[in-house]
Coordinates of C-alpha atoms and ligand atoms in Angstrom, one line a residue:
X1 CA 73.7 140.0 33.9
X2 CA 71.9 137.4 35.7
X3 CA 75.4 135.0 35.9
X4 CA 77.4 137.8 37.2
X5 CA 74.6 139.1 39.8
X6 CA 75.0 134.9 40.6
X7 CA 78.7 134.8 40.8
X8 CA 78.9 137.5 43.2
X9 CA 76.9 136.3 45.4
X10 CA 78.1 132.7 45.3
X11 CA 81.1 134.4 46.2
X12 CA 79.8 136.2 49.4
X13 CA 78.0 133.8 50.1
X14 CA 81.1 131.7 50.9
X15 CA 82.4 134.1 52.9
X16 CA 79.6 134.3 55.0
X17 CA 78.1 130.9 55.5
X18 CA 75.0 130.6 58.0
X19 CA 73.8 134.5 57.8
X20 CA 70.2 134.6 55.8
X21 CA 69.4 138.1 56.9
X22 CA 72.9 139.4 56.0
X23 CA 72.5 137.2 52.7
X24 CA 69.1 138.5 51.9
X25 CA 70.2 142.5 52.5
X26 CA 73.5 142.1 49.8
X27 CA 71.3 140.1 47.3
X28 CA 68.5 142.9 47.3
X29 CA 71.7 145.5 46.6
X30 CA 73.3 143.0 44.0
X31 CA 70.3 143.2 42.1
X32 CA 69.7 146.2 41.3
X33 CA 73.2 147.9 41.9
X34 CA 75.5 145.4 39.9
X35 CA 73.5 146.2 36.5
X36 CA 74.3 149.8 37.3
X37 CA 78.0 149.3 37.8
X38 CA 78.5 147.6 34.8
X39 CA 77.0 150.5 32.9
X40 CA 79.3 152.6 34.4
X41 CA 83.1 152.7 33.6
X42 CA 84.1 154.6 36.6
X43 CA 82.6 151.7 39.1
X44 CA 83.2 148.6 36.9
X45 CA 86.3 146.4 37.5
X46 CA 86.8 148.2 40.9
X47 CA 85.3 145.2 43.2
X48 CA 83.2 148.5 45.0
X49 CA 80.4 145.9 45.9
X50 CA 82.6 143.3 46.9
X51 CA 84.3 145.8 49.5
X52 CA 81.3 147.0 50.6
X53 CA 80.1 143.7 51.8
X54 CA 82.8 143.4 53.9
X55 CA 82.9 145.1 57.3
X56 CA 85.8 147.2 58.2
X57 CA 85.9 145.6 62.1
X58 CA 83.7 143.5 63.8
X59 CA 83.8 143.7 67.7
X60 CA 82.3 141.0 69.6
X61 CA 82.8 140.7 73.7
X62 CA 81.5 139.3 76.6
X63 CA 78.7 141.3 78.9
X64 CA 78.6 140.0 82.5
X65 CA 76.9 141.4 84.8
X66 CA 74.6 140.6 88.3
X67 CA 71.2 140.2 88.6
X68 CA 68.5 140.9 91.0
X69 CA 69.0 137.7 92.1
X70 CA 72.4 138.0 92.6
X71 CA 73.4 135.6 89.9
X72 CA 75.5 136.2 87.4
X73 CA 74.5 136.4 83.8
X74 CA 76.7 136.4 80.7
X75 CA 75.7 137.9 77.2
X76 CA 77.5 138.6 74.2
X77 CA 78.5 142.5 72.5
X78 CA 79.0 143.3 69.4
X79 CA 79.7 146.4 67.2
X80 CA 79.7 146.2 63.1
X81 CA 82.2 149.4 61.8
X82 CA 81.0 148.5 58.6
X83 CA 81.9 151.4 56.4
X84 CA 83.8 154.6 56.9
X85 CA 84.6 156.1 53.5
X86 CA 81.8 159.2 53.8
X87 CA 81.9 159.8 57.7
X88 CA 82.2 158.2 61.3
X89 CA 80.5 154.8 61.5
X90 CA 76.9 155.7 62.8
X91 CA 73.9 153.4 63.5
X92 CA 71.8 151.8 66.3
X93 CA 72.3 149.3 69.0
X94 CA 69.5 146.6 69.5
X95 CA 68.8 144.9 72.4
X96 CA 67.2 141.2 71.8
X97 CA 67.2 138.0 72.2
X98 CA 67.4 137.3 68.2
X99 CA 70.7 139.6 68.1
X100 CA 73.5 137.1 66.4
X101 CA 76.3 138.6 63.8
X102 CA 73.4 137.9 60.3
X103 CA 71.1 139.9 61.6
X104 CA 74.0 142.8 62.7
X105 CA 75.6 143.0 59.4
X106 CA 72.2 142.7 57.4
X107 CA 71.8 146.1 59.7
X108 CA 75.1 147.7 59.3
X109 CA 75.3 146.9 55.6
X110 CA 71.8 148.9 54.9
X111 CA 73.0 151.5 57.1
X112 CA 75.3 152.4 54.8
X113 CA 73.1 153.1 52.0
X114 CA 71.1 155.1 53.9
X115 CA 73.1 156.9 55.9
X116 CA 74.4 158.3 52.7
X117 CA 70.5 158.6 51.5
X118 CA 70.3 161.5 54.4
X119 CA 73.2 163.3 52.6
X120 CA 74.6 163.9 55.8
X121 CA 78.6 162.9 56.4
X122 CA 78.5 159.4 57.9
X123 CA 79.4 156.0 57.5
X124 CA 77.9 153.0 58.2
X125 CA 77.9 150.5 61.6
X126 CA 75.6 148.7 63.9
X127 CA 75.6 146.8 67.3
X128 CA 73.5 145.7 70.2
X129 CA 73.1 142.4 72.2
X130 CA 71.6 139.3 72.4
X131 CA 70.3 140.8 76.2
X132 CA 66.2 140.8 76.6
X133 CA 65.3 144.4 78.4
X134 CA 61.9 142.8 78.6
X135 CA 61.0 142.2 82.1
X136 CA 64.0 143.1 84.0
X137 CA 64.1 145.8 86.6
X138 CA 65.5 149.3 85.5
X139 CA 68.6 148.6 87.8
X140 CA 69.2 144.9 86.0
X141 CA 68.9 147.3 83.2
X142 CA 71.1 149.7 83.6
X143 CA 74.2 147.2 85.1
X144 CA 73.7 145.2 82.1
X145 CA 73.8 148.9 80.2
X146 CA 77.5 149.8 82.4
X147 CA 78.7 146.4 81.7
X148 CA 78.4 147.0 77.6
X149 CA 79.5 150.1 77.9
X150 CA 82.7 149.1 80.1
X151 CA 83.9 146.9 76.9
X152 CA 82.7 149.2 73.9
X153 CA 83.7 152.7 75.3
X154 CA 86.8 152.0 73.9
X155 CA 86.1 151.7 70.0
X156 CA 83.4 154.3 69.7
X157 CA 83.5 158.3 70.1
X158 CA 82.3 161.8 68.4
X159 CA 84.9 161.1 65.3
X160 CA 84.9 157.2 65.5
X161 CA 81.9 155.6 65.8
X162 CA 78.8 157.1 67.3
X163 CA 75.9 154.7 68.1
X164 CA 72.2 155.0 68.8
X165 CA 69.2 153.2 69.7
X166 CA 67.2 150.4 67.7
X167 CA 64.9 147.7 69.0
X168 CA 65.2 147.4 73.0
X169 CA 67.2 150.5 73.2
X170 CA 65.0 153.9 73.9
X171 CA 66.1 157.0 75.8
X172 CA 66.6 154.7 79.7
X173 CA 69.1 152.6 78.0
X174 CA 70.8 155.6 76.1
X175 CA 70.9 157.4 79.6
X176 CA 73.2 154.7 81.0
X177 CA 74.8 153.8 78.1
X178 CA 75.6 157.7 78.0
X179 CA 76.5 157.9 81.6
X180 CA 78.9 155.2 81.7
X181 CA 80.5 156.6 79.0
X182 CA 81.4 160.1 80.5
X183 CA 82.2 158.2 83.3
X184 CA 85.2 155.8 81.6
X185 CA 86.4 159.1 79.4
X186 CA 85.7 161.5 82.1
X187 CA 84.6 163.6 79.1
X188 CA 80.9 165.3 78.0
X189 CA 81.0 164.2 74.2
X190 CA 78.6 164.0 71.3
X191 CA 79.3 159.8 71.5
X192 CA 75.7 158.5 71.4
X193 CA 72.5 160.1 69.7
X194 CA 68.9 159.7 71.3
X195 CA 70.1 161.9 74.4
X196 CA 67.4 163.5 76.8
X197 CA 66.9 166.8 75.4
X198 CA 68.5 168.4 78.5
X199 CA 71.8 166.6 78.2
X200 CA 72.7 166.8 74.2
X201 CA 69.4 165.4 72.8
X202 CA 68.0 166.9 70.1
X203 CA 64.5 168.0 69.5
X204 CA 62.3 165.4 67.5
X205 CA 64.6 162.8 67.5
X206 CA 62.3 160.6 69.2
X207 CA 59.8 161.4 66.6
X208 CA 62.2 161.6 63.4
X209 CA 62.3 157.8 62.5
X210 CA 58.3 157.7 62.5
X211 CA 57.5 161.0 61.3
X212 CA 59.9 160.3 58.3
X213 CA 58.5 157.0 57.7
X214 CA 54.8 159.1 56.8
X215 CA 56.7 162.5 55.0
X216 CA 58.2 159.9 53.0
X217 CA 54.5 158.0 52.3
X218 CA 53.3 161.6 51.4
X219 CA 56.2 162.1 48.9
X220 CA 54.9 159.2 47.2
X221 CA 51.5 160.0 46.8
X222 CA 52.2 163.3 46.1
X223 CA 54.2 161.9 43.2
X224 CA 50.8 160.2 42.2
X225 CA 48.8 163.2 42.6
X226 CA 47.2 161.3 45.8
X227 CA 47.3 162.3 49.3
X228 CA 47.2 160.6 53.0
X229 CA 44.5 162.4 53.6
X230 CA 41.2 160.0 55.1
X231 CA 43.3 157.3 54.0
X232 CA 43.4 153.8 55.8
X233 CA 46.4 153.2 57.6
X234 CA 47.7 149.8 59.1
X235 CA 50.7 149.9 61.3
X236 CA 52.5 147.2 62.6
X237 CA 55.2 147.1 66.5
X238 CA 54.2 150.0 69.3
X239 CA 57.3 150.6 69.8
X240 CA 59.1 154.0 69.0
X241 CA 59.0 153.9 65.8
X242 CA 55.1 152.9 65.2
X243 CA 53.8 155.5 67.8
X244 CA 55.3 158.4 66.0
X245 CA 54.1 157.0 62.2
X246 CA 51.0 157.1 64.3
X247 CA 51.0 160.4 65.8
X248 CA 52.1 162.1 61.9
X249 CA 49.7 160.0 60.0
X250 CA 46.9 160.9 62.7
X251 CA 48.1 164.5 62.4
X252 CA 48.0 164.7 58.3
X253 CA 44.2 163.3 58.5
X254 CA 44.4 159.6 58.4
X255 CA 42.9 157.0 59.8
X256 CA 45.3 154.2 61.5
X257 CA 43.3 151.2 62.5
X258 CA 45.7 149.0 64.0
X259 CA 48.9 148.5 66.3
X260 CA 51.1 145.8 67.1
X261 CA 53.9 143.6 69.1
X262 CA 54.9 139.9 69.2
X263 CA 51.9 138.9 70.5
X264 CA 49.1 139.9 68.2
X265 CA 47.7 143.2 67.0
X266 CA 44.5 145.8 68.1
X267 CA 41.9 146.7 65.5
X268 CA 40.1 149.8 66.2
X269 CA 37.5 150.2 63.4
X270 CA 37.1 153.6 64.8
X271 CA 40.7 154.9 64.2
X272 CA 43.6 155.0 66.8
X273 CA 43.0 159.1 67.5
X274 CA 45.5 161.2 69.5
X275 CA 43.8 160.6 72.7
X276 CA 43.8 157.0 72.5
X277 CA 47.6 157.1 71.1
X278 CA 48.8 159.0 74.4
X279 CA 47.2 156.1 76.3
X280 CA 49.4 153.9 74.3
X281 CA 52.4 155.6 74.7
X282 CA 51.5 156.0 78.8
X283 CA 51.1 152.0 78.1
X284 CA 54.5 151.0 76.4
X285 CA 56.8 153.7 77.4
X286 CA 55.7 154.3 81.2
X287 CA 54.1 150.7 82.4
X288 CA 56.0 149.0 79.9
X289 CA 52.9 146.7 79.3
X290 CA 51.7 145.2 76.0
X291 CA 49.7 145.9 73.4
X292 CA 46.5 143.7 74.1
X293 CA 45.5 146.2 77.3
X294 CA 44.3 148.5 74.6
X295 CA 41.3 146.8 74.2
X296 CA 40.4 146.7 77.7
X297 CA 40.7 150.6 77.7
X298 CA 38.7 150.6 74.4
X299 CA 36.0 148.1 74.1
X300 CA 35.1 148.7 70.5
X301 CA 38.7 147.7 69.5
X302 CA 39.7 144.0 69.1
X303 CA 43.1 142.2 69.7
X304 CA 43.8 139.2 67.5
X305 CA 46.6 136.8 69.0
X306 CA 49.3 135.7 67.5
X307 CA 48.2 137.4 64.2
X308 CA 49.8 140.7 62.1
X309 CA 47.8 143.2 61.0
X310 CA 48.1 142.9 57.3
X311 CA 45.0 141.1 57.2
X312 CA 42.7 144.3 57.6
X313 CA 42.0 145.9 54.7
X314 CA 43.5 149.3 54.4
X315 CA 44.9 151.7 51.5
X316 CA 48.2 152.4 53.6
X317 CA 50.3 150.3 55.3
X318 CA 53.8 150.8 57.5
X319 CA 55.3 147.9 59.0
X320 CA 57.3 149.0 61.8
X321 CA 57.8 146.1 63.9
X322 CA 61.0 144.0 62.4
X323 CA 62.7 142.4 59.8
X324 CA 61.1 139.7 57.5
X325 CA 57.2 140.5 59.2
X326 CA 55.4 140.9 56.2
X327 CA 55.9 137.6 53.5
X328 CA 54.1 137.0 50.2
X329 CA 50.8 136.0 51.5
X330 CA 50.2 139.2 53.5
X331 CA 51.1 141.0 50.5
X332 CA 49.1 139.3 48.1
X333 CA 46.2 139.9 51.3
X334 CA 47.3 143.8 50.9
X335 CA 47.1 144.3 46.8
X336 CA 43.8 142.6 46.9
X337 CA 42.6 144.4 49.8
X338 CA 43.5 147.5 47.4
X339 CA 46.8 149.1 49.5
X340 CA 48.3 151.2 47.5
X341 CA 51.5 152.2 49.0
X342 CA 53.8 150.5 51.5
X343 CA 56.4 153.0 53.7
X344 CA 58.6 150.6 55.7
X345 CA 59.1 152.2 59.3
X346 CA 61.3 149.1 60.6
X347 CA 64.5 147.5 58.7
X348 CA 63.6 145.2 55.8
X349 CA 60.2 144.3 57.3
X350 CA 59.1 142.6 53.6
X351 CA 60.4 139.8 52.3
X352 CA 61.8 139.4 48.7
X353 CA 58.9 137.7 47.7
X354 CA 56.2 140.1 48.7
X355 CA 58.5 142.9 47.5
X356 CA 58.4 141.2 43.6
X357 CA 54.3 140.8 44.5
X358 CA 54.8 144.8 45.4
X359 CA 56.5 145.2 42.4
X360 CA 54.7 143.4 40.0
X361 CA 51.6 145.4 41.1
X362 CA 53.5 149.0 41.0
X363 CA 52.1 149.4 44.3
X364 CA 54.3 152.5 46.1
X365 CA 56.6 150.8 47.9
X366 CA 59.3 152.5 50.2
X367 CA 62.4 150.3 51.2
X368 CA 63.1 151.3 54.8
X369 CA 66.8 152.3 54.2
X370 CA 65.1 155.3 52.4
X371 CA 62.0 155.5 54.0
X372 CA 62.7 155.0 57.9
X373 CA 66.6 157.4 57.0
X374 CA 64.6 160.1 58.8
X375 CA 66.0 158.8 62.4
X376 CA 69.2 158.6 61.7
X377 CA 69.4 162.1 59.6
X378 CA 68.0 163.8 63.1
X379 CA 71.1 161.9 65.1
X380 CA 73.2 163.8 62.4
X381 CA 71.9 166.9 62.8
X382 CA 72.3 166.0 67.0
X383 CA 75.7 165.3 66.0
X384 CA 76.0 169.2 64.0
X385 CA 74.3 170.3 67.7
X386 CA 76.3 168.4 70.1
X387 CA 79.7 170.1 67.4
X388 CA 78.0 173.4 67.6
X389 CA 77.3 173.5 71.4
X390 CA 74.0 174.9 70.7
X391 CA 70.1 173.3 70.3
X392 CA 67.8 174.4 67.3
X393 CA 63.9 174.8 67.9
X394 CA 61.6 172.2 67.0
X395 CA 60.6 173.8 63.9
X396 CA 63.7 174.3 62.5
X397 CA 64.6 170.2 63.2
X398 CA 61.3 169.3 61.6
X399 CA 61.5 171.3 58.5
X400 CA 65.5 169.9 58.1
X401 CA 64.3 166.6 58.4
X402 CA 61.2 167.4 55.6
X403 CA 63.8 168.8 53.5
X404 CA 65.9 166.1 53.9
X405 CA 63.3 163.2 52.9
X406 CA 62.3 165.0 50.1
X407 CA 65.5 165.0 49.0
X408 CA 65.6 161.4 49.3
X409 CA 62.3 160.8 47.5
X410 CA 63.7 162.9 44.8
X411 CA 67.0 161.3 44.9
X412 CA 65.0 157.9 44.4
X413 CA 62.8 159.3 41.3
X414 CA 66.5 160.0 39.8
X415 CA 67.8 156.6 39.7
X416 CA 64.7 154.5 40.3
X417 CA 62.2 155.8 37.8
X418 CA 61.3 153.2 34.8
X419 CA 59.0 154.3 32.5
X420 CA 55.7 155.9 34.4
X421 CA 56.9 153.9 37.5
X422 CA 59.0 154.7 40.1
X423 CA 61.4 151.7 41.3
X424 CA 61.6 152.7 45.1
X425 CA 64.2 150.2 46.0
X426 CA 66.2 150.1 42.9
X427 CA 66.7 154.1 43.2
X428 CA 67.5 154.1 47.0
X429 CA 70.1 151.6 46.2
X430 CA 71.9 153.5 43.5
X431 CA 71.6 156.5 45.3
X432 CA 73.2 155.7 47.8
X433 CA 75.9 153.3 46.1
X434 CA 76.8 156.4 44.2
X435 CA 78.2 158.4 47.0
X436 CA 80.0 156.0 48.8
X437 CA 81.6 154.3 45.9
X438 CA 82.9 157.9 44.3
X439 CA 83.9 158.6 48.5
X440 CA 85.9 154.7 48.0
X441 CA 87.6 155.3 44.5
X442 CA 88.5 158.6 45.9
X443 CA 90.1 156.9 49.2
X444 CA 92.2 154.6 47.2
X445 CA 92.5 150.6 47.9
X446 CA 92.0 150.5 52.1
Ligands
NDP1 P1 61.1 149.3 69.8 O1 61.9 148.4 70.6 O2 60.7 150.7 70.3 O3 59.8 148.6 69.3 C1 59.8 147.4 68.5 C2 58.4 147.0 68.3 O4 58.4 145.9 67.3 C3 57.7 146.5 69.5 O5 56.3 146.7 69.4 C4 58.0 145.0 69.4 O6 57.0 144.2 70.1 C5 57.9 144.7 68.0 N1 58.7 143.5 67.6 C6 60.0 143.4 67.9 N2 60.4 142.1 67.5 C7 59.3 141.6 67.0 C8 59.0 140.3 66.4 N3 60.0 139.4 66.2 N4 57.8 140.0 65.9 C9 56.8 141.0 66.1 N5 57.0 142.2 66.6 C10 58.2 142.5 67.1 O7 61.9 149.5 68.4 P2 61.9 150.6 67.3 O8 60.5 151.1 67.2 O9 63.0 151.6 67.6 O10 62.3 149.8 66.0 C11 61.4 149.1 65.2 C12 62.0 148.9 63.8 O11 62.4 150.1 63.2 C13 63.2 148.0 63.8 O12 63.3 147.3 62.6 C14 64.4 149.1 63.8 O13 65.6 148.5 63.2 C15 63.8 150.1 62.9 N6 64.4 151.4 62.9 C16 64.4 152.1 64.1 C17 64.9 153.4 64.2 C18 64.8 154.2 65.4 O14 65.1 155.4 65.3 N7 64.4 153.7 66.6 C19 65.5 154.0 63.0 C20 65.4 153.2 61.8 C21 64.8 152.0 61.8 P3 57.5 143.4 71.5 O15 57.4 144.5 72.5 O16 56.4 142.4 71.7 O17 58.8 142.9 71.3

């Protein structure tokens, strides 16, 4: 088994020279779907992986646009249409300086599998920008926003490809992004999810990514006849994502300690309440500041530079910052520090060595293309909104989005389960292989 896992990925690995992320996202797959396939008649012989790993399209184009300084500045577009077979290509755009083609298509490749984790009909893409939002003026913003828009309005729309946000791209980037759009098509379409709740939005959808991250923690314990309840909880990134793990891990009863962003994180030995979160929000969403003025606010707390935060112990932790944050020797930190489950909030935050240390130490450990799904199933069901012309309450989002990562915890007990342990990542990746690859036999050679 171990030659053919090799083989293929000698084989992709040719094809795509130079792109680790991309690289490390089809091996993690390979691993634990190929063994599958060749147990199964139905897949085997059919090159299913091998056409998964290729993107449909890959758009790439030039962003110009003017500064406050009236210079011109140049940055480069892209948009992964990585895999249609179960629905419209659907994922985020991410605005950052890191943004090259690996790190796209390690994001558009996992976006498959979990987009078909949510059961909900859609296929898999990604795109952003190499552009830094961080420090430039809301106008600098939103001309670079028109300018991106001016090039990708053309391959994207309600039945084509409907993008979202990711790192760098909240609900003020959305808003141009959005307005541009109507403004090229001269039409009010479902095109992007993450809208203001008063133009298409839906209710929660802020929320759904982090609040899914923490239903899906619960899942797990529950699973283990534990609950998150007076648990220590380390969280990594402030961004979108972290506040609302936050705000539901606060709400369920337990106790986060720290915070995060790329320049060190806060300890609060006290616990990160809901007072002190809506100062943080106020602080990253409004001022746009950093992390670090927490402490000023909140003497008792600590910030520790150029650090992450896996080095407090803590029974809980959710890494909700980026990919490859958390390596071998923060998880060896965590399992001795007695964690005993890992939720990921961003997209392949752990490296593949402190998964195997997860792993070897059957610590409860969530793979974020089942555990963070819970942000793209709420643009889905803004999609079935924007379709039905109509807005369901918060309640009714919430529970549809509790439903739906239960279904994916249970989805992940089906094909992950091995002996009294439950594979996390092993069962997330069949699960979602299944559906796509019965959508693609069904679909013929294309
Ligand atoms: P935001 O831009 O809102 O926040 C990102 C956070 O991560 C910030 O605190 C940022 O700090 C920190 N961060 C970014 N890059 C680095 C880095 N290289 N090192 C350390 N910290 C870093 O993004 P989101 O919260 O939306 O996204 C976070 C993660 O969750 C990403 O992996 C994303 O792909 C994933 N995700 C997001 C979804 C969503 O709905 N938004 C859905 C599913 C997954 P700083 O400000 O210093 O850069």
């Amino acid at each position: 088994m171990e030659k053919i896992v090799s083989q293929f990925l000698e084989q992709v690995n040719s094809h795509n020279q130079n792109e680790p992320e991309f690289m490390q996202a089809v091996t993690e797959v390979a691993e634990t779907v190929i063994p599958f396939i060749v147990q199964h008649d139905i897949y085997y012989g059919q090159n299913i992986l091998l056409r998964m790993v290729e993107p449909e399209r890959v758009i790439s184009f030039r962003v110009a646009w003017i500064d406050d300084k009236e210079e011109i500045q140049v940055n480069r577009g892209y948009r992964i249409e990585m895999n249609s077979a179960i629905g419209p290509y659907k994922g985020g755009l991410r605005f950052h300086p890191s943004v090259n083609l690996s790190i796209l298509k390690f994001l558009a490749f996992e976006q498959i599998f979990k987009n078909s984790l949510t059961t909900l009909p859609m296929g898999g893409g990604k795109g952003g920008s190499d552009f830094d939002p961080k420090g430039k003026s809301d106008t600098e913003v939103m001309r670079f926003c028109q300018s991106f828009m001016t090039e990708l309005f053309r391959h994207i729309g309600p039945n084509r490809d409907i993008p979202a946000g990711d790192i760098g791209v909240g609900s003020r980037e959305i808003g141009y992004l959005f307005g541009q759009y109507k403004r090229l098509k001269n039409e009010f379409t479902g095109v992007l999810t993450g809208k203001g709740v008063s133009w298409g939005g839906s209710l929660i959808r802020p929320e759904a990514t982090g609040y899914g991250v923490v239903y899906f923690a619960k899942q797990m314990l529950l699973h283990q006849n534990e609950s998150l309840e007076g648990k220590t909880i380390v969280i990594s990134g402030s961004g979108n994502v972290a506040q609302f793990a936050a705000e539901k891990a606060i709400h369920l009863g337990g106790k986060v300690l720290t915070l995060s962003d790329s320049s060190g994180y806060i300890y609060d030995p006290e616990g990160i309440d809901a007072e002190k979160l809506a100062y943080v929000m106020e602080l990253k969403n409004v001022k746009r500041d950093r992390i670090h003025n927490y402490v000023s606010k909140y003497p008792k707390a600590s910030f520790h530079k150029g650090k992450t935060p896996w080095e407090v112990p803590c029974k809980i932790a959710l890494p909700c910052a980026t990919q490859n944050e958390l390596h071998e020797n923060d998880a060896a930190l965590l399992v001795k520090n007695g964690c005993i489950c890992v939720s990921e909030g961003a997209n392949m935050p752990s490296t593949p060595e402190a998964i195997h240390l997860f792993t070897k130490n059957k610590i409860l450990f969530a793979p974020g293309k089942a555990s963070n799904a819970g942000g793209v199933a709420v643009s889905g069901l803004e999609m079935a909104q924007n379709s039905l012309r109509y807005s369901w309450s918060r309640e009714e989002v919430d529970q549809r989005l509790q439903n739906i990562m239960n279904d994916i915890h249970k989805s992940c007990v089906k094909y992950g389960t091995e002996g009294d342990h439950v594979n996390y990542v092993k069962g997330a990746n069949i699960a979602g292989f299944v559906k796509i690859a019965d959508a693609m036999l069904a679909q013929g050679v294309v």
